[in-house]
Short mmCIF file of C-alpha atoms in Angstrom, two decimals:
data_model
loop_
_atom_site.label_atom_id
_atom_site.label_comp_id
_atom_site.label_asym_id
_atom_site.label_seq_id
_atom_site.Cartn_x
_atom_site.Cartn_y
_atom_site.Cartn_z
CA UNK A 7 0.00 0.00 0.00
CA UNK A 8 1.53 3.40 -0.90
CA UNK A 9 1.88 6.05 1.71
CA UNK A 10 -0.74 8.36 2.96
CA UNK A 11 -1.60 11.07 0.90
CA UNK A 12 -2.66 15.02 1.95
CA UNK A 13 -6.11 15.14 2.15
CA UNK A 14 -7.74 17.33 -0.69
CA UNK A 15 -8.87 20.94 -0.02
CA UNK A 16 -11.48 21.05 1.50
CA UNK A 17 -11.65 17.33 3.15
CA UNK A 18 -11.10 16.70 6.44
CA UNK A 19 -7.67 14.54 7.22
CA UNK A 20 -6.69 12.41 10.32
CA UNK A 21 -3.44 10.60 8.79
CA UNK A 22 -1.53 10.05 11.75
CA UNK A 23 -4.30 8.06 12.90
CA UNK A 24 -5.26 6.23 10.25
CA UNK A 25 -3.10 3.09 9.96
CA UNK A 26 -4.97 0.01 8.34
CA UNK A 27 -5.89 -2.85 10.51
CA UNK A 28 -6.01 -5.98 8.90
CA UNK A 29 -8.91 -8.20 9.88
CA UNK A 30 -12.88 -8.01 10.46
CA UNK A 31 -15.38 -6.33 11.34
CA UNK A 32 -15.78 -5.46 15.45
CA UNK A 33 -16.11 -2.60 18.03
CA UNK A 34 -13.71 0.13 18.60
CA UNK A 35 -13.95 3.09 21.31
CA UNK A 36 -10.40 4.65 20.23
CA UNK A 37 -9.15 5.76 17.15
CA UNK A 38 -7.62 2.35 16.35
CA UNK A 39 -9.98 -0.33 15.12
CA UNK A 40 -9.83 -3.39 16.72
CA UNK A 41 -8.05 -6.31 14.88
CA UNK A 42 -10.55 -9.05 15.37
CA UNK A 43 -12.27 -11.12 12.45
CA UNK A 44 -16.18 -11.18 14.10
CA UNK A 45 -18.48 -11.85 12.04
CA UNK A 46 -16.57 -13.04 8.96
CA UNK A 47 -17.72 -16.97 8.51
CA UNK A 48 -14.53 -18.63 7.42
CA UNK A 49 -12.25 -15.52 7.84
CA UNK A 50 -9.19 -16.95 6.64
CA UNK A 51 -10.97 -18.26 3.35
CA UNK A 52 -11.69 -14.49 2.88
CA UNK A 53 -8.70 -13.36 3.89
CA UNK A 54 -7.55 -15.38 0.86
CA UNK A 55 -9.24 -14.00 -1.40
CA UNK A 56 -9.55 -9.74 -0.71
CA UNK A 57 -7.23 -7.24 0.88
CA UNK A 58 -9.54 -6.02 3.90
CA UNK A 59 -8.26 -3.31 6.22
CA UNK A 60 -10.19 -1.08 8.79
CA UNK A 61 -9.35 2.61 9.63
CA UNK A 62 -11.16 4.86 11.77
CA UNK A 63 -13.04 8.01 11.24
CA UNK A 64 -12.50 11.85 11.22
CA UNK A 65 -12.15 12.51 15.44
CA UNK A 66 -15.42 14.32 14.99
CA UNK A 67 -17.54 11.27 13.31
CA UNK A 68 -16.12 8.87 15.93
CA UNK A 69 -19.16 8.90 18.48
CA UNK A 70 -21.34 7.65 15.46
CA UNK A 71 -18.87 5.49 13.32
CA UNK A 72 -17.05 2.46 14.52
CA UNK A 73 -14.55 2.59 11.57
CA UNK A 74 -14.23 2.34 8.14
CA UNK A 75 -13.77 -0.95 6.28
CA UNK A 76 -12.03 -1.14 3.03
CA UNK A 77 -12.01 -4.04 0.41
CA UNK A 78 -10.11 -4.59 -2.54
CA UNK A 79 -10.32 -7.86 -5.34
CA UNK A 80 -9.00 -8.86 -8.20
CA UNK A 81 -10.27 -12.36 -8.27
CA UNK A 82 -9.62 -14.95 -11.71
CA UNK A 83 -12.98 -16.84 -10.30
CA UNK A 84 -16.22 -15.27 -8.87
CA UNK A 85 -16.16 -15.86 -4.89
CA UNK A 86 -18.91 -15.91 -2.12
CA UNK A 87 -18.11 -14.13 1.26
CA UNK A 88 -20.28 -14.42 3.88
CA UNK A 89 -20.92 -12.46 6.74
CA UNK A 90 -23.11 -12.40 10.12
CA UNK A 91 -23.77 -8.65 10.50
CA UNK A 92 -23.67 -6.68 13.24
CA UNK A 93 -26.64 -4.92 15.28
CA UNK A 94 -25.54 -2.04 12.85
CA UNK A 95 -26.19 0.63 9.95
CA UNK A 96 -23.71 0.22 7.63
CA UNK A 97 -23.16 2.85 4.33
CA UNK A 98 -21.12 0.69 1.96
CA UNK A 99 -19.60 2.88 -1.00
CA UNK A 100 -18.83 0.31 -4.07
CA UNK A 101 -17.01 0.84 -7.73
CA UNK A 102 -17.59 -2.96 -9.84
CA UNK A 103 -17.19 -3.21 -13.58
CA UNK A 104 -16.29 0.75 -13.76
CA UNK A 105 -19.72 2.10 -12.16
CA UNK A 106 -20.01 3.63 -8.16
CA UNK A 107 -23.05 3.02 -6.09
CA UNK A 108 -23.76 3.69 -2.56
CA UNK A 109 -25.90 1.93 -0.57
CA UNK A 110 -27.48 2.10 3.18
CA UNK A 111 -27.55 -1.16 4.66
CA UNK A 112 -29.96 -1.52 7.77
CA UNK A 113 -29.67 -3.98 10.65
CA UNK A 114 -28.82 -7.56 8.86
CA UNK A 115 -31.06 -10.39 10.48
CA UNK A 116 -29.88 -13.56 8.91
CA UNK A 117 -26.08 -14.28 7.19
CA UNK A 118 -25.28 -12.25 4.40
CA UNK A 119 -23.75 -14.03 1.19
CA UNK A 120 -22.37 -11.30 -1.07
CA UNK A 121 -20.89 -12.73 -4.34
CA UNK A 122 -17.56 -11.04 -5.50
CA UNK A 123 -16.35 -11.33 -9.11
CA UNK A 124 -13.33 -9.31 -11.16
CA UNK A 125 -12.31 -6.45 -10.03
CA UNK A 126 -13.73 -4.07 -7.30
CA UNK A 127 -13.18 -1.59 -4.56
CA UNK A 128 -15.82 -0.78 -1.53
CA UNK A 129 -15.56 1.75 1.64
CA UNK A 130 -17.63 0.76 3.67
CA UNK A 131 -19.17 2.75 7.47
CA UNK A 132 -19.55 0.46 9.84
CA UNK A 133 -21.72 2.78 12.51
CA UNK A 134 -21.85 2.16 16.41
CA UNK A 135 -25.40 0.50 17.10
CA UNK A 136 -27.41 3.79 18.01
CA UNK A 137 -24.98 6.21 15.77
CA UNK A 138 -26.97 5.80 12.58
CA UNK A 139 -29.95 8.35 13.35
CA UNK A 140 -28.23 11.43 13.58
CA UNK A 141 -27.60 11.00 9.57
CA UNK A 142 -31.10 10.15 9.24
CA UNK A 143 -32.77 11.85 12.21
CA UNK A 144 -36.62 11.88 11.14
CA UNK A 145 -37.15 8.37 10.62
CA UNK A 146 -36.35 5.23 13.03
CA UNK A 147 -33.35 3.31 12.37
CA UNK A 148 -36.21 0.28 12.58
CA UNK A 149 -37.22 1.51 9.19
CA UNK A 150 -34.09 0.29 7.59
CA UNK A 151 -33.59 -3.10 9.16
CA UNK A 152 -33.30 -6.05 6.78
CA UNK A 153 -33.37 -3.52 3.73
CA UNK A 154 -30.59 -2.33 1.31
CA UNK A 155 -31.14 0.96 -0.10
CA UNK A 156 -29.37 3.83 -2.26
CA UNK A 157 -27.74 5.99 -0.04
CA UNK A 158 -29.91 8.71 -1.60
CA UNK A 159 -33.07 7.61 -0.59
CA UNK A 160 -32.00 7.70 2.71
CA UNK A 161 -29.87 10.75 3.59
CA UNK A 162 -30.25 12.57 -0.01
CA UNK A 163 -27.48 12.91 -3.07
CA UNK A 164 -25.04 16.08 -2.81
CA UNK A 165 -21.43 16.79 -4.19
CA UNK A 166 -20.00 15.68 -1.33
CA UNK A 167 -21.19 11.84 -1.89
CA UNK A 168 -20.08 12.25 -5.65
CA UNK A 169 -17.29 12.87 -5.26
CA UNK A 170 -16.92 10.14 -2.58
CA UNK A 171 -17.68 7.69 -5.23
CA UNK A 172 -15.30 9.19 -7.83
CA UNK A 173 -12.03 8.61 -5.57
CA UNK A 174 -13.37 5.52 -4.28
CA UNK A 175 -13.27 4.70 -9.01
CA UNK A 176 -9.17 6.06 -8.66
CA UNK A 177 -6.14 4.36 -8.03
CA UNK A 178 -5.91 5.90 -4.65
CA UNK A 179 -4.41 5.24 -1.29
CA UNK A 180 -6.42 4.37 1.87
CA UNK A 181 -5.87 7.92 3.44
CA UNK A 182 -7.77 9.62 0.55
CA UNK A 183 -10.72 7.17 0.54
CA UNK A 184 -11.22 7.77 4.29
CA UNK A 185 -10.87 11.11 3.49
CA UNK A 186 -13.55 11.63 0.99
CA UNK A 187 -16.38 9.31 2.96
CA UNK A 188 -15.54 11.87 5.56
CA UNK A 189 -16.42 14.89 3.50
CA UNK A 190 -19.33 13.36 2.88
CA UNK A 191 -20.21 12.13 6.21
CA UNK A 192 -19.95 15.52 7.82
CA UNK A 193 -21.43 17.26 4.90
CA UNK A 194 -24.61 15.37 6.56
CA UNK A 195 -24.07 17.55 9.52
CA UNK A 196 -25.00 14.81 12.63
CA UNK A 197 -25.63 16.42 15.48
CA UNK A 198 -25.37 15.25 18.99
CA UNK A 199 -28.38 13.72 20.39
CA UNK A 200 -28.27 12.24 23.68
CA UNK A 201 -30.78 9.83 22.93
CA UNK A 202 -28.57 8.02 20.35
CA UNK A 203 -25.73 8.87 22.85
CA UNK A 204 -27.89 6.66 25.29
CA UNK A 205 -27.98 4.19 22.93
CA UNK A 206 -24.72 3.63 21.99
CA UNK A 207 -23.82 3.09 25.45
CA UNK A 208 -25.95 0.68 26.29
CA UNK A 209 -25.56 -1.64 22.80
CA UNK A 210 -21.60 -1.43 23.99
CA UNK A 211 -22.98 -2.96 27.27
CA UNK A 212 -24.63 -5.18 25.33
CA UNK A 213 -21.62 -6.06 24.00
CA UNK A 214 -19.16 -5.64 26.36
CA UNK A 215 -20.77 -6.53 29.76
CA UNK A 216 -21.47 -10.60 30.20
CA UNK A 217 -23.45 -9.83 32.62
CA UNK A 218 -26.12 -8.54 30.78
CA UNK A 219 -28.01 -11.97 29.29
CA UNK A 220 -31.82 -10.23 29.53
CA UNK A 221 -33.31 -7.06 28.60
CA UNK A 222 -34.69 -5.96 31.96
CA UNK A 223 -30.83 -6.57 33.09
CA UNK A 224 -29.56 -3.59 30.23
CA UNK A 225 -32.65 -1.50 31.21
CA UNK A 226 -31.65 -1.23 34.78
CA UNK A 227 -28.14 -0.11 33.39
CA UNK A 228 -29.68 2.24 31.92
CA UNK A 229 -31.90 3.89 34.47
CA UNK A 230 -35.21 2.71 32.10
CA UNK A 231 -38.15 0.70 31.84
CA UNK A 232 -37.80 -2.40 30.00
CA UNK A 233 -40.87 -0.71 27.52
CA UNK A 234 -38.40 2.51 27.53
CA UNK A 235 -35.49 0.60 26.57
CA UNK A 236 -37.45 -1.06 23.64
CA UNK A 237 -39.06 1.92 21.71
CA UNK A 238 -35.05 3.38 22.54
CA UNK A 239 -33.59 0.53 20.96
CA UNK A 240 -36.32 0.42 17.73
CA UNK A 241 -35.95 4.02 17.26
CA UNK A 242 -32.19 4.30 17.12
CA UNK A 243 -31.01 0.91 16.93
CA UNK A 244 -33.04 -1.06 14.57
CA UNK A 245 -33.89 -4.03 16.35
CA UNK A 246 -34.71 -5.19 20.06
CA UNK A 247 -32.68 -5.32 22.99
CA UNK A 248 -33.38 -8.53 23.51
CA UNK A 249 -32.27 -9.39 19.69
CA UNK A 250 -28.75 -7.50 20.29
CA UNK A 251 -27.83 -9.39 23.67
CA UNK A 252 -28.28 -12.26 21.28
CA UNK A 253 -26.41 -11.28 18.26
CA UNK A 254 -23.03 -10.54 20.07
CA UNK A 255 -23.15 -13.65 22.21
CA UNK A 256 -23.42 -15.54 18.86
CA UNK A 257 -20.40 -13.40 17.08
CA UNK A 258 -18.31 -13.93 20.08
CA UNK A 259 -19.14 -17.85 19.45
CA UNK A 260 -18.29 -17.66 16.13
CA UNK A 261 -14.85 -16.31 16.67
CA UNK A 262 -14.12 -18.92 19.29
CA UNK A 263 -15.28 -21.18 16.61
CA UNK A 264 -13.10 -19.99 13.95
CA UNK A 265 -10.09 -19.51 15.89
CA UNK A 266 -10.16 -23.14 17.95
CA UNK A 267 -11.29 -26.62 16.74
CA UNK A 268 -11.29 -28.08 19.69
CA UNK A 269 -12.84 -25.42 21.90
CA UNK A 270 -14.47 -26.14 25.33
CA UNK A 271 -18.11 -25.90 24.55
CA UNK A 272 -19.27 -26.06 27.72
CA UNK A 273 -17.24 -23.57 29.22
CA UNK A 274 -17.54 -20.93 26.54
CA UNK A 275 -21.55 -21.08 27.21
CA UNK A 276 -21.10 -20.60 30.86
CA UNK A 277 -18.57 -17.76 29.95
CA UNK A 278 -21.32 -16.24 27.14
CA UNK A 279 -24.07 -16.31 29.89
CA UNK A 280 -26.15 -19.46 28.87
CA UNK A 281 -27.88 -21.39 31.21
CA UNK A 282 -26.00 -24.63 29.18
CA UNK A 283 -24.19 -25.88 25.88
CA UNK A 284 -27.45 -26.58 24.85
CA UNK A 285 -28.82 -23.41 24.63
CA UNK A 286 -25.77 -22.24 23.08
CA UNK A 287 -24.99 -24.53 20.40
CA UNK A 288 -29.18 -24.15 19.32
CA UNK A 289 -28.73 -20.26 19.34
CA UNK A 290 -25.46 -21.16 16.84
CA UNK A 291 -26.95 -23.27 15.14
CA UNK A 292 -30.50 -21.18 14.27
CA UNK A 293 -28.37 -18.49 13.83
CA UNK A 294 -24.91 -19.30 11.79
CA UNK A 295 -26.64 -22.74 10.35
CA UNK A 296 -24.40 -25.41 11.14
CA UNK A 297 -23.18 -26.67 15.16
CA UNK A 298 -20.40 -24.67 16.05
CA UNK A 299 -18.41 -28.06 16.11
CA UNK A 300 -19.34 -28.30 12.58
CA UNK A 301 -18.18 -24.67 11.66
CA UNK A 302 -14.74 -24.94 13.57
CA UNK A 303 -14.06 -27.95 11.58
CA UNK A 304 -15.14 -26.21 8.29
CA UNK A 305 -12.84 -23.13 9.05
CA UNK A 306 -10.02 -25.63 9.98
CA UNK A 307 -9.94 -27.33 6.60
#
């Protein structure tokens, strides 16, 4: 990868900050991105096939965004990744077969299979569960979940996103990507809102905190009712509280999974918050498809 470049004119620039991290998709409170692979299935299959890296916002998007993930391919064969999203908005910015689209991706319920074929580029935004609204403050997050839609339709077109897309279509460097989906990011003026604010906190809980295996547990974090914390979380999150307590016990089986064949079941459910394996392995299994057993020997071969 060739060194940072200036930002443009104009475009805001964090350089020193923004060195790539290779790996997945996962939280980040700092301005480095973590380095785990959660929520790829079969990360080092991927990993194979694409350059992925992970960079973080301007300082001044960072309460909203969890990072920015970038993909490159060149592939001689079409290839399937596959992905178990996050309780998050993401804004993925794509150039395939010489034409730029954006697109904003709600919560995703179920795996996601995207096929990749050729050549392509995509920045994507991964937001923090409860950033998203700000961008799109007069409609609930809610309203996106499980839908895919142009970018336009969502927070409107402007110069700013054009010309987004048109670097993202250049030979450029990683620095002036980031740098362009920031223009456009704060060209959407977000402003702070304590409700997302509230939100974000308390889906990093969620994530975080193992203590927190039921809803009414996170609403008492949060100094709400458990009816509170659910028109919160469908308003600004996109899905229930009860849903994202779920979702990140299942991506932090899924790395286990991936990174250890021969992992202690057992203990990892007791360590997740389940009652037993049982519960654990059905949650997996409903969710992901397969046994964990069956994925860890899958991402083994």
């Amino acid at each position: 990868m060739s060194p940072p470049a200036a930002p443009r004119p104009g475009q805001p620039g964090d350089d020193a900050a923004r060195t790539p991290v290779p790996g997945g998709p996962g939280l980040s409170s700092g301005p480095a991105p973590r380095g785990d692979t959660r929520g790829i299935l079969e990360p080092s299959a991927l990993l194979r096939h694409i350059s992925f890296r992970r960079l973080p916002p301007a300082p001044a998007l960072r309460p909203y965004i969890e990072h920015y993930w970038l993909i490159d391919w060149d592939l001689p064969a079409p290839y399937e990744a596959r992905v178990l999203p996050h309780p998050a908005v993401n804004a993925v910015l794509q150039w395939r077969g010489g034409r730029s689209r954006c697109e904003v991706s709600g919560v995703g319920l179920r795996v996601h299979t995207e096929r990749l074929e050729g050549t392509g580029r995509v920045a994507g935004v991964q937001f923090r569960p409860g950033g998203f609204r700000p961008f799109a403050p007069t409609v609930p997050v809610a309203e996106w979940t499980g839908r895919r839609l142009p970018a336009e339709e969502v927070t409107g077109a402007g110069p700013a996103l054009t010309e987004a897309l048109a670097v993202l279509g250049e030979e450029g460097d990683d620095a002036h990507r980031a740098a362009a989906v920031d223009a456009w990011l704060l060209s959407l003026t977000p402003r702070p809102d304590p409700q997302a604010a509230l939100a974000v906190k308390l889906a990093e809980l969620a994530c975080h905190d193992r203590t927190v295996c039921r809803t009414a547990r996170l609403a008492e974090l949060g100094g709400l009712s458990v009816r509170a914390l659910q028109r919160l979380f469908a308003a600004y999150v996109g899905v229930s509280p009860k849903w994202v307590v779920l979702r990140y016990r299942v991506l932090d089986a899924l790395e286990r999974a991936a990174a250890d064949g021969a992992a202690d079941w057992a203990r990892i459910a007791a360590e997740l918050g389940y009652a037993d394996q049982a519960h654990l392995v059905r949650d997996f299994t409903t969710t992901v498809g397969v046994p964990p057993t069956a994925y860890a020997a899958k991402s083994a071969a």
